[in-house]
Structure formats: C-alpha cells, structure tokens
Amino acid sequence: MPANIEDTAEAAKLFRCPACGASLEVVDAPSVKCKYCGNSVPAPAHLRPRRPEPPVVIQTTTVDLSSQYGEAMRTSQRAGCIVSILVLLIIVGVTAVVLFSTQNTITTALDQVGQVVNDLPIGATPEPAVSPTPAFAEAVLEFGGEGSGPGLFDDPRYIGVDADGNIYVADFDDGRVQKFDSTGKFEWLTTVEPDESGYNTIEGLAVDFKGKLYISRRGDILVLNTADGELSTIFPGQFADTWYTTLVIDANDTLYALHASAGQDDLLVLNAAGKLQARWENFVSSLNKDDPALSLDLAVDGTGNLYVSSSFGEQVYIFDAQGKFIDRFGQTGDQPGGMNSPGAIAVDGRKRVYVINFGGIDVYTAQGGYLNTINPDYGKGAIRDIAIDIQGNLYLIISSGSVVKYRPNPLG
C-alpha cells in the first residue's frame, strides 16, 4: 500500500483505519464503519464531498411615494435617510474590522502552508496532518547475539520467564540452556546430558513459579533447578508411545505436553511429580479431519483453558482444563487477523491471545476477535518463540540470536 492513499486513488478518496490500518473509502457520511475491525471511523473533513452553498436571494422593495403625502412624507424620508446613513456607517466599520482580521488569519495560514510546501521535495504533495496512533507495544530491552559463548545463541528456539522476570533460553540442537536476569544480565549456562542414543536435542521449555525449569529432550522431560541449572529429576518418555515435545505449565503446576509420533497428536497431562494424569488422543485431528495437526503449539491461561495453534490447519483451538473442546478461530489470509502459517502461541493475564503469524504477532481476544498486530523488525530474523511474564510483558526469541522484550501500551 503506498504511503499516501489519496495519491493513488484520488477518485475513490481512501484513508486508513486508525485501529487496524485497513483502507477505507470516504462516503457522503460523517463516519465510515471499518469492515475488518468493526470500528466506526470519522471521515477526514478534507476528503468529504462539499455541498454547494444555496444562492443568496436579495429581495427589493419598491416604495411608491404619492404626492398626496406632500411635505410630511419628504420630511419623514429625510429623517429616515439620516438614520440609514448612520446604520450604514456602523455596518461598514464593523465589516472593515472583520475583513481586516480575516485577511490577517488567511495570510498567516497561507504563510504556514507555503512554508510546509517549500520544505517538501520538488514534486511532493503535502499530506494532511494526522495524529500518530500509539503502538500496541514497544520494545524496551534487547540482548544476546550469535555465538556459542555465554550470553550468545547458536540456534535459539525456546524461551520462558519466571515470577521474578528471569529469562531462560534453550538452543535446539546442542542442548544448551541459559539463564538471564530481568535486565538481560547473564546468570548461568548448562548443557543437558544426552539420552542413551547420544542426542540432547531440545523440543520444549517451561518454567514454573517454584524454582523448576522443565526441558523436553528427545522424548524425556528433564527438570532443572532455576537457581543453578543443576538437574533435579527426569520424567522418562517411551518411544513411540510417549514422546514429549512442546511443554507448558499452569499456575497449579500442572504440566501439559504435546506428543507427536507416527501420525498421532495427543496431549498429555502430568502432575508436578511427573505422573501422567490424562491423555487426550488425536485431540486436534479427530476434531478437524482437514487439519493434519503436523505442527502444533500450546498455551494455557490462568483458569486452565488451553489454546492450540495449528500451522498447517491455520486455526487456533480452545479446550477447557478437562480437555473438552470449547471453540476455534482463524481464517486463512493476509488481511488483519488472518492466519498465515501460525506458530508459537501465548496468553497473558487479561486472556489476550498472542499468535506468531507470518509478518508479525497478531493479538486476539479469548474468543478470537482480532485486536492488533505487533510488527517486530524482521531484518533481525524470524520469531521462534514467545513468552509472557505476570506483568504482561512479551519476550521474543529471534533466529539471529536476540532476545527482545516488549511492553504493551497501557491503553492497549
């Protein structure tokens, strides 16, 4: 979309919706309803069609002076003329004052416009003044970089935040896990031990509020102490029946893990000791036969509701804490709120759902209503994962090796 909508479609007279950025067409009405976000947007006054002013009709009256009234009438007329002259002089004086003031105002305005035009490049058209819309969230912290040393990342794909704002990042293929404090200062680095086949590939990360960090490694769940990164215990998987991948944990320390193996898409529920509490078999593919459920991600809110994003299905599915399907949302497309290969998903304390989409992070209500889009700098790389702290701040891990923290606008 060009920067100046009116230049490319002068006849249509378009302008942008301040809420979602969609193009709107000016009609003969005070406002236009946005077909994407539903907001009623006032049409800019300078774009609305002008109605012609009604013609001014001057009525004249002919006075018939009859000679029969004689000198009395002429005396009366002389008095009336004197009064009319006085009134006319007053009107002329007032009109002169008004015209002088108006001329000064117009001159000042023209001078200001001329100054703006003079400051523009040759051939450019001045745009109408528009008050900037505050961004939904702004970046307030960034750290990291590519490398294998402390504080650097080789292939970062997973991120988590604890109750104190400490940040945990895991690489995918070398087993490295690192901790940083809330300011991005490096705390410790550990490499998880390989399994019996010699692999230490990491496929999921979750952190609770009680000092435990959960890492899924080649089908097992490793529990580390957040204080020093030391291994506490292992919840073993069993290929091909149980293969833990994506991990999330709720406020009650219930652990949820996705199982993906041999065409299965099961969700496993474990308690804090690693004991299996429930298993929801093929919980996405059985619900939607058109969704292959090959690439899923998981989030949980404060009441235990689960949100599952499906990259190939381009949908978000919602389940309650007992595994009962509640609803789903998502429509394929590049329009605001449309889904295009959705990836990682997270939910904040206000039940706003954040989904990494192609081109940005889309924000939805808990019912799937589109709210806004956060547009990170994709020149730094693709977004791999997202986490949210208890204050509602967002943490992104970027493929180039950066961690970026976003603080939502209080009005968002």
GROMACS .gro file of C-alpha atoms in nm:
model
  412
    1MET     CA    1   0.000   0.000   0.000
    2PRO     CA    2   0.154   0.342  -0.093
    3ALA     CA    3   0.227   0.585   0.186
    4ASN     CA    4  -0.032   0.834   0.055
    5ILE     CA    5  -0.358   0.657  -0.017
    6GLU     CA    6  -0.526   0.965  -0.169
    7ASP     CA    7  -0.250   0.998  -0.434
    8THR     CA    8  -0.317   0.652  -0.575
    9ALA     CA    9  -0.696   0.663  -0.571
   10GLU     CA   10  -0.798   1.028  -0.600
   11ALA     CA   11  -1.145   0.944  -0.728
   12ALA     CA   12  -1.217   0.694  -0.454
   13LYS     CA   13  -1.074   0.914  -0.175
   14LEU     CA   14  -0.933   0.649   0.060
   15PHE     CA   15  -0.789   0.681   0.406
   16ARG     CA   16  -0.662   0.437   0.674
   17CYS     CA   17  -0.849   0.294   0.971
   18PRO     CA   18  -0.654   0.410   1.282
   19ALA     CA   19  -0.734   0.085   1.465
   20CYS     CA   20  -0.627  -0.184   1.216
   21GLY     CA   21  -0.466   0.007   0.927
   22ALA     CA   22  -0.719  -0.112   0.668
   23SER     CA   23  -0.806   0.111   0.369
   24LEU     CA   24  -1.146   0.282   0.395
   25GLU     CA   25  -1.339   0.470   0.128
   26VAL     CA   26  -1.493   0.809   0.202
   27VAL     CA   27  -1.870   0.824   0.155
   28ASP     CA   28  -2.120   1.106   0.198
   29ALA     CA   29  -2.150   1.049   0.572
   30PRO     CA   30  -1.976   1.175   0.888
   31SER     CA   31  -1.811   0.834   0.952
   32VAL     CA   32  -1.726   0.502   0.787
   33LYS     CA   33  -1.754   0.160   0.951
   34CYS     CA   34  -1.435  -0.048   0.909
   35LYS     CA   35  -1.525  -0.386   0.755
   36TYR     CA   36  -1.220  -0.550   0.917
   37CYS     CA   37  -1.223  -0.438   1.281
   38GLY     CA   38  -1.582  -0.303   1.301
   39ASN     CA   39  -1.483   0.040   1.437
   40SER     CA   40  -1.678   0.349   1.331
   41VAL     CA   41  -1.410   0.580   1.192
   42PRO     CA   42  -1.475   0.957   1.137
   43ALA     CA   43  -1.415   1.053   0.774
   44PRO     CA   44  -1.147   1.326   0.739
   45ALA     CA   45  -1.316   1.661   0.677
   46HIS     CA   46  -1.082   1.748   0.390
   47LEU     CA   47  -1.186   1.431   0.199
   48ARG     CA   48  -1.564   1.452   0.245
   49PRO     CA   49  -1.763   1.582  -0.056
   50ARG     CA   50  -1.852   1.951  -0.038
   51ARG     CA   51  -2.214   2.053  -0.084
   52PRO     CA   52  -2.281   2.373  -0.285
   53GLU     CA   53  -2.389   2.670  -0.082
   54PRO     CA   54  -2.751   2.785  -0.152
   55PRO     CA   55  -2.769   3.106  -0.360
   56VAL     CA   56  -2.832   3.426  -0.173
   57VAL     CA   57  -3.155   3.590  -0.288
   58ILE     CA   58  -3.180   3.964  -0.240
   59GLN     CA   59  -3.532   4.093  -0.235
   60THR     CA   60  -3.602   4.450  -0.338
   61THR     CA   61  -3.899   4.657  -0.241
   62THR     CA   62  -4.034   4.946  -0.445
   63VAL     CA   63  -4.176   5.231  -0.247
   64ASP     CA   64  -4.446   5.437  -0.419
   65LEU     CA   65  -4.422   5.793  -0.299
   66SER     CA   66  -4.755   5.954  -0.356
   67SER     CA   67  -4.752   6.327  -0.392
   68GLN     CA   68  -5.060   6.349  -0.172
   69TYR     CA   69  -4.849   6.299   0.136
   70GLY     CA   70  -4.653   6.607   0.044
   71GLU     CA   71  -4.401   6.771   0.263
   72ALA     CA   72  -4.476   6.548   0.566
   73MET     CA   73  -4.361   6.242   0.378
   74ARG     CA   74  -4.049   6.412   0.248
   75THR     CA   75  -3.962   6.525   0.600
   76SER     CA   76  -4.004   6.169   0.720
   77GLN     CA   77  -3.784   6.043   0.438
   78ARG     CA   78  -3.506   6.286   0.527
   79ALA     CA   79  -3.509   6.160   0.886
   80GLY     CA   80  -3.505   5.800   0.760
   81CYS     CA   81  -3.212   5.873   0.532
   82ILE     CA   82  -3.014   6.017   0.820
   83VAL     CA   83  -3.079   5.705   1.029
   84SER     CA   84  -2.997   5.478   0.732
   85ILE     CA   85  -2.668   5.659   0.674
   86LEU     CA   86  -2.573   5.619   1.039
   87VAL     CA   87  -2.659   5.248   1.031
   88LEU     CA   88  -2.468   5.204   0.705
   89LEU     CA   89  -2.160   5.371   0.853
   90ILE     CA   90  -2.172   5.135   1.152
   91ILE     CA   91  -2.205   4.831   0.924
   92VAL     CA   92  -1.918   4.947   0.704
   93GLY     CA   93  -1.697   4.996   1.012
   94VAL     CA   94  -1.773   4.652   1.153
   95THR     CA   95  -1.725   4.489   0.813
   96ALA     CA   96  -1.388   4.655   0.773
   97VAL     CA   97  -1.270   4.526   1.110
   98VAL     CA   98  -1.387   4.171   1.028
   99LEU     CA   99  -1.228   4.176   0.685
  100PHE     CA  100  -0.900   4.302   0.827
  101SER     CA  101  -0.893   4.026   1.090
  102THR     CA  102  -0.989   3.760   0.835
  103GLN     CA  103  -0.721   3.879   0.596
  104ASN     CA  104  -0.457   3.850   0.868
  105THR     CA  105  -0.576   3.498   0.956
  106ILE     CA  106  -0.576   3.387   0.593
  107THR     CA  107  -0.238   3.542   0.533
  108THR     CA  108  -0.092   3.364   0.836
  109ALA     CA  109  -0.243   3.032   0.728
  110LEU     CA  110  -0.116   3.075   0.373
  111ASP     CA  111   0.230   3.158   0.504
  112GLN     CA  112   0.230   2.840   0.712
  113VAL     CA  113   0.112   2.628   0.419
  114GLY     CA  114   0.370   2.792   0.197
  115GLN     CA  115   0.643   2.713   0.446
  116VAL     CA  116   0.535   2.346   0.457
  117VAL     CA  117   0.522   2.327   0.078
  118ASN     CA  118   0.862   2.493   0.049
  119ASP     CA  119   1.009   2.233   0.286
  120LEU     CA  120   0.884   1.942   0.071
  121PRO     CA  121   1.092   1.785  -0.209
  122ILE     CA  122   1.011   1.901  -0.560
  123GLY     CA  123   0.703   1.721  -0.694
  124ALA     CA  124   0.590   1.602  -0.349
  125THR     CA  125   0.236   1.661  -0.228
  126PRO     CA  126   0.185   1.766   0.135
  127GLU     CA  127  -0.015   1.518   0.340
  128PRO     CA  128  -0.283   1.622   0.587
  129ALA     CA  129  -0.172   1.633   0.950
  130VAL     CA  130  -0.260   1.306   1.126
  131SER     CA  131  -0.216   1.238   1.496
  132PRO     CA  132   0.003   0.926   1.533
  133THR     CA  133  -0.165   0.619   1.682
  134PRO     CA  134   0.036   0.473   1.974
  135ALA     CA  135   0.179   0.129   1.901
  136PHE     CA  136   0.019  -0.165   2.080
  137ALA     CA  137   0.357  -0.248   2.237
  138GLU     CA  138   0.709  -0.104   2.230
  139ALA     CA  139   1.048  -0.273   2.255
  140VAL     CA  140   1.216  -0.189   2.587
  141LEU     CA  141   1.502  -0.442   2.607
  142GLU     CA  142   1.721  -0.637   2.366
  143PHE     CA  143   2.025  -0.856   2.431
  144GLY     CA  144   2.212  -1.162   2.303
  145GLY     CA  145   2.372  -1.240   1.969
  146GLU     CA  146   2.500  -1.527   1.758
  147GLY     CA  147   2.771  -1.749   1.901
  148SER     CA  148   2.850  -2.036   2.136
  149GLY     CA  149   2.983  -1.837   2.432
  150PRO     CA  150   2.792  -1.733   2.746
  151GLY     CA  151   2.508  -1.496   2.662
  152LEU     CA  152   2.512  -1.592   2.292
  153PHE     CA  153   2.294  -1.837   2.100
  154ASP     CA  154   2.356  -2.085   1.820
  155ASP     CA  155   2.002  -2.197   1.728
  156PRO     CA  156   1.765  -2.048   1.989
  157ARG     CA  157   1.406  -2.173   1.966
  158TYR     CA  158   1.252  -2.170   2.315
  159ILE     CA  159   1.207  -1.901   2.579
  160GLY     CA  160   1.046  -1.883   2.924
  161VAL     CA  161   1.011  -1.630   3.210
  162ASP     CA  162   0.970  -1.697   3.583
  163ALA     CA  163   0.785  -1.498   3.850
  164ASP     CA  164   1.088  -1.273   3.914
  165GLY     CA  165   1.131  -1.185   3.548
  166ASN     CA  166   1.434  -1.411   3.496
  167ILE     CA  167   1.462  -1.526   3.135
  168TYR     CA  168   1.551  -1.878   3.012
  169VAL     CA  169   1.655  -1.960   2.655
  170ALA     CA  170   1.727  -2.301   2.500
  171ASP     CA  171   1.905  -2.385   2.175
  172PHE     CA  172   1.756  -2.661   1.963
  173ASP     CA  173   2.035  -2.894   1.855
  174ASP     CA  174   2.320  -2.856   2.104
  175GLY     CA  175   2.138  -2.893   2.438
  176ARG     CA  176   2.242  -2.552   2.571
  177VAL     CA  177   2.015  -2.374   2.822
  178GLN     CA  178   2.093  -2.025   2.960
  179LYS     CA  179   1.951  -1.802   3.232
  180PHE     CA  180   1.946  -1.419   3.238
  181ASP     CA  181   1.811  -1.181   3.496
  182SER     CA  182   1.533  -0.931   3.425
  183THR     CA  183   1.782  -0.681   3.277
  184GLY     CA  184   1.935  -0.936   3.038
  185LYS     CA  185   2.245  -0.998   3.250
  186PHE     CA  186   2.389  -1.348   3.201
  187GLU     CA  187   2.347  -1.580   3.503
  188TRP     CA  188   2.442  -1.934   3.403
  189LEU     CA  189   2.475  -2.179   3.113
  190THR     CA  190   2.425  -2.555   3.121
  191THR     CA  191   2.419  -2.827   2.859
  192VAL     CA  192   2.165  -3.102   2.918
  193GLU     CA  193   2.306  -3.453   2.920
  194PRO     CA  194   2.242  -3.669   2.611
  195ASP     CA  195   1.999  -3.959   2.609
  196GLU     CA  196   2.104  -4.324   2.567
  197SER     CA  197   2.137  -4.267   2.193
  198GLY     CA  198   2.370  -3.971   2.243
  199TYR     CA  199   2.122  -3.699   2.147
  200ASN     CA  200   2.041  -3.389   2.350
  201THR     CA  201   1.808  -3.213   2.107
  202ILE     CA  202   1.565  -2.982   2.289
  203GLU     CA  203   1.199  -2.964   2.178
  204GLY     CA  204   1.025  -2.769   2.455
  205LEU     CA  205   1.074  -2.545   2.761
  206ALA     CA  206   0.852  -2.435   3.051
  207VAL     CA  207   0.924  -2.269   3.387
  208ASP     CA  208   0.705  -2.269   3.700
  209PHE     CA  209   0.685  -2.022   3.989
  210LYS     CA  210   0.858  -2.255   4.236
  211GLY     CA  211   1.211  -2.273   4.100
  212LYS     CA  212   1.177  -2.554   3.844
  213LEU     CA  213   1.266  -2.546   3.475
  214TYR     CA  214   1.126  -2.819   3.251
  215ILE     CA  215   1.311  -2.919   2.931
  216SER     CA  216   1.184  -3.180   2.683
  217ARG     CA  217   1.486  -3.364   2.540
  218ARG     CA  218   1.431  -3.632   2.275
  219GLY     CA  219   1.112  -3.758   2.438
  220ASP     CA  220   1.214  -3.719   2.805
  221ILE     CA  221   1.134  -3.429   3.038
  222LEU     CA  222   1.434  -3.302   3.237
  223VAL     CA  223   1.368  -3.094   3.549
  224LEU     CA  224   1.638  -2.838   3.634
  225ASN     CA  225   1.678  -2.607   3.932
  226THR     CA  226   1.640  -2.245   3.818
  227ALA     CA  227   1.891  -2.125   4.078
  228ASP     CA  228   2.193  -2.301   3.923
  229GLY     CA  229   2.075  -2.513   3.627
  230GLU     CA  230   2.151  -2.842   3.806
  231LEU     CA  231   1.948  -3.148   3.701
  232SER     CA  232   1.684  -3.237   3.961
  233THR     CA  233   1.498  -3.532   3.805
  234ILE     CA  234   1.386  -3.686   3.475
  235PHE     CA  235   1.034  -3.780   3.364
  236PRO     CA  236   1.121  -4.051   3.108
  237GLY     CA  237   0.932  -4.086   2.784
  238GLN     CA  238   0.891  -4.411   2.594
  239PHE     CA  239   0.918  -4.405   2.217
  240ALA     CA  240   0.694  -4.443   2.027
  241ASP     CA  241   0.408  -4.449   2.279
  242THR     CA  242   0.508  -4.130   2.465
  243TRP     CA  243   0.729  -3.864   2.310
  244TYR     CA  244   0.717  -3.530   2.493
  245THR     CA  245   0.767  -3.219   2.277
  246THR     CA  246   0.602  -2.882   2.343
  247LEU     CA  247   0.562  -2.801   2.717
  248VAL     CA  248   0.351  -2.553   2.916
  249ILE     CA  249   0.270  -2.532   3.287
  250ASP     CA  250  -0.024  -2.363   3.461
  251ALA     CA  251  -0.045  -2.176   3.792
  252ASN     CA  252  -0.122  -2.502   3.976
  253ASP     CA  253   0.197  -2.669   3.848
  254THR     CA  254   0.003  -2.897   3.613
  255LEU     CA  255   0.229  -2.979   3.319
  256TYR     CA  256   0.091  -3.017   2.966
  257ALA     CA  257   0.295  -3.176   2.688
  258LEU     CA  258   0.226  -3.249   2.324
  259HIS     CA  259   0.301  -3.598   2.196
  260ALA     CA  260   0.378  -3.623   1.825
  261SER     CA  261   0.478  -3.955   1.676
  262ALA     CA  262   0.360  -4.185   1.396
  263GLY     CA  263   0.070  -3.963   1.293
  264GLN     CA  264  -0.052  -3.904   1.648
  265ASP     CA  265  -0.135  -3.569   1.807
  266ASP     CA  266  -0.202  -3.642   2.174
  267LEU     CA  267  -0.199  -3.405   2.468
  268LEU     CA  268  -0.055  -3.541   2.793
  269VAL     CA  269  -0.135  -3.402   3.139
  270LEU     CA  270   0.116  -3.460   3.421
  271ASN     CA  271   0.133  -3.351   3.783
  272ALA     CA  272   0.437  -3.186   3.942
  273ALA     CA  273   0.588  -3.529   4.018
  274GLY     CA  274   0.567  -3.634   3.652
  275LYS     CA  275   0.279  -3.878   3.695
  276LEU     CA  276   0.050  -3.900   3.393
  277GLN     CA  277  -0.298  -3.771   3.484
  278ALA     CA  278  -0.475  -3.775   3.148
  279ARG     CA  279  -0.416  -3.835   2.778
  280TRP     CA  280  -0.627  -3.672   2.505
  281GLU     CA  281  -0.565  -3.877   2.193
  282ASN     CA  282  -0.565  -3.714   1.847
  283PHE     CA  283  -0.732  -3.416   2.009
  284VAL     CA  284  -0.691  -3.190   1.701
  285SER     CA  285  -0.702  -3.427   1.403
  286SER     CA  286  -1.012  -3.604   1.538
  287LEU     CA  287  -1.184  -3.267   1.576
  288ASN     CA  288  -1.099  -3.140   1.227
  289LYS     CA  289  -1.035  -3.406   0.962
  290ASP     CA  290  -0.894  -3.141   0.728
  291ASP     CA  291  -0.619  -3.047   0.975
  292PRO     CA  292  -0.316  -3.280   0.957
  293ALA     CA  293  -0.201  -3.150   1.301
  294LEU     CA  294   0.163  -3.184   1.200
  295SER     CA  295   0.292  -2.865   1.365
  296LEU     CA  296   0.117  -2.757   1.686
  297ASP     CA  297   0.197  -2.518   1.968
  298LEU     CA  298   0.036  -2.482   2.308
  299ALA     CA  299  -0.054  -2.214   2.568
  300VAL     CA  300  -0.255  -2.216   2.891
  301ASP     CA  301  -0.436  -1.931   3.069
  302GLY     CA  302  -0.486  -1.870   3.440
  303THR     CA  303  -0.805  -2.076   3.457
  304GLY     CA  304  -0.660  -2.382   3.285
  305ASN     CA  305  -0.807  -2.326   2.938
  306LEU     CA  306  -0.573  -2.447   2.665
  307TYR     CA  307  -0.508  -2.275   2.331
  308VAL     CA  308  -0.354  -2.479   2.049
  309SER     CA  309  -0.224  -2.320   1.729
  310SER     CA  310  -0.201  -2.535   1.416
  311SER     CA  311   0.041  -2.416   1.149
  312PHE     CA  312  -0.095  -2.635   0.870
  313GLY     CA  313  -0.458  -2.603   0.979
  314GLU     CA  314  -0.422  -2.224   1.022
  315GLN     CA  315  -0.655  -2.237   1.322
  316VAL     CA  316  -0.647  -2.188   1.699
  317TYR     CA  317  -0.838  -2.448   1.903
  318ILE     CA  318  -0.961  -2.382   2.258
  319PHE     CA  319  -1.015  -2.655   2.521
  320ASP     CA  320  -1.110  -2.637   2.887
  321ALA     CA  321  -0.899  -2.786   3.168
  322GLN     CA  322  -1.074  -3.124   3.130
  323GLY     CA  323  -0.998  -3.146   2.758
  324LYS     CA  324  -1.345  -3.051   2.638
  325PHE     CA  325  -1.346  -2.863   2.310
  326ILE     CA  326  -1.480  -2.507   2.352
  327ASP     CA  327  -1.427  -2.324   2.025
  328ARG     CA  328  -1.184  -2.247   1.746
  329PHE     CA  329  -1.098  -1.939   1.543
  330GLY     CA  330  -0.884  -1.837   1.250
  331GLN     CA  331  -0.933  -1.760   0.884
  332THR     CA  332  -0.665  -1.810   0.623
  333GLY     CA  333  -0.542  -1.487   0.464
  334ASP     CA  334  -0.315  -1.185   0.484
  335GLN     CA  335  -0.586  -0.944   0.598
  336PRO     CA  336  -0.574  -0.807   0.954
  337GLY     CA  337  -0.650  -1.101   1.179
  338GLY     CA  338  -0.599  -1.354   0.902
  339MET     CA  339  -0.378  -1.655   0.973
  340ASN     CA  340  -0.080  -1.747   0.760
  341SER     CA  341   0.121  -2.043   0.898
  342PRO     CA  342   0.065  -1.954   1.267
  343GLY     CA  343   0.344  -2.062   1.500
  344ALA     CA  344   0.408  -2.018   1.872
  345ILE     CA  345   0.119  -1.902   2.090
  346ALA     CA  346   0.090  -1.740   2.436
  347VAL     CA  347  -0.185  -1.597   2.660
  348ASP     CA  348  -0.145  -1.307   2.904
  349GLY     CA  349  -0.323  -1.240   3.234
  350ARG     CA  350  -0.602  -1.050   3.057
  351LYS     CA  351  -0.673  -1.351   2.833
  352ARG     CA  352  -0.534  -1.182   2.525
  353VAL     CA  353  -0.403  -1.444   2.284
  354TYR     CA  354  -0.074  -1.375   2.100
  355VAL     CA  355  -0.001  -1.579   1.787
  356ILE     CA  356   0.320  -1.559   1.583
  357ASN     CA  357   0.194  -1.517   1.229
  358PHE     CA  358   0.375  -1.464   0.901
  359GLY     CA  359   0.468  -1.095   0.917
  360GLY     CA  360   0.413  -1.023   1.286
  361ILE     CA  361   0.243  -1.117   1.612
  362ASP     CA  362  -0.134  -1.097   1.598
  363VAL     CA  363  -0.328  -1.025   1.917
  364TYR     CA  364  -0.678  -1.166   1.972
  365THR     CA  365  -0.941  -1.177   2.243
  366ALA     CA  366  -1.000  -1.508   2.420
  367GLN     CA  367  -1.292  -1.561   2.178
  368GLY     CA  368  -1.078  -1.500   1.869
  369GLY     CA  369  -1.165  -1.137   1.795
  370TYR     CA  370  -0.875  -0.960   1.626
  371LEU     CA  371  -0.729  -0.672   1.832
  372ASN     CA  372  -0.396  -0.562   1.689
  373THR     CA  373  -0.063  -0.663   1.535
  374ILE     CA  374   0.287  -0.618   1.674
  375ASN     CA  375   0.540  -0.574   1.393
  376PRO     CA  376   0.895  -0.656   1.506
  377ASP     CA  377   1.195  -0.579   1.289
  378TYR     CA  378   1.216  -0.884   1.064
  379GLY     CA  379   1.554  -0.765   0.941
  380LYS     CA  380   1.689  -0.919   1.262
  381GLY     CA  381   1.544  -1.262   1.183
  382ALA     CA  382   1.230  -1.470   1.229
  383ILE     CA  383   1.046  -1.503   1.560
  384ARG     CA  384   1.091  -1.852   1.702
  385ASP     CA  385   0.907  -1.841   2.035
  386ILE     CA  386   0.717  -1.606   2.266
  387ALA     CA  387   0.671  -1.589   2.644
  388ILE     CA  388   0.472  -1.355   2.872
  389ASP     CA  389   0.551  -1.260   3.232
  390ILE     CA  390   0.297  -1.191   3.508
  391GLN     CA  391   0.306  -0.817   3.430
  392GLY     CA  392   0.200  -0.883   3.071
  393ASN     CA  393   0.538  -0.806   2.908
  394LEU     CA  394   0.626  -1.006   2.595
  395TYR     CA  395   0.959  -1.181   2.533
  396LEU     CA  396   1.060  -1.293   2.185
  397ILE     CA  397   1.347  -1.513   2.078
  398ILE     CA  398   1.475  -1.421   1.731
  399SER     CA  399   1.652  -1.662   1.496
  400SER     CA  400   1.954  -1.430   1.470
  401GLY     CA  401   2.019  -1.479   1.843
  402SER     CA  402   1.843  -1.181   2.002
  403VAL     CA  403   1.601  -1.169   2.294
  404VAL     CA  404   1.359  -0.875   2.265
  405LYS     CA  405   1.124  -0.761   2.541
  406TYR     CA  406   0.806  -0.568   2.454
  407ARG     CA  407   0.595  -0.367   2.696
  408PRO     CA  408   0.228  -0.332   2.590
  409ASN     CA  409   0.082   0.017   2.574
  410PRO     CA  410  -0.137   0.078   2.885
  411LEU     CA  411  -0.422   0.178   2.652
  412GLY     CA  412  -0.392  -0.143   2.453
   0.00000   0.00000   0.00000
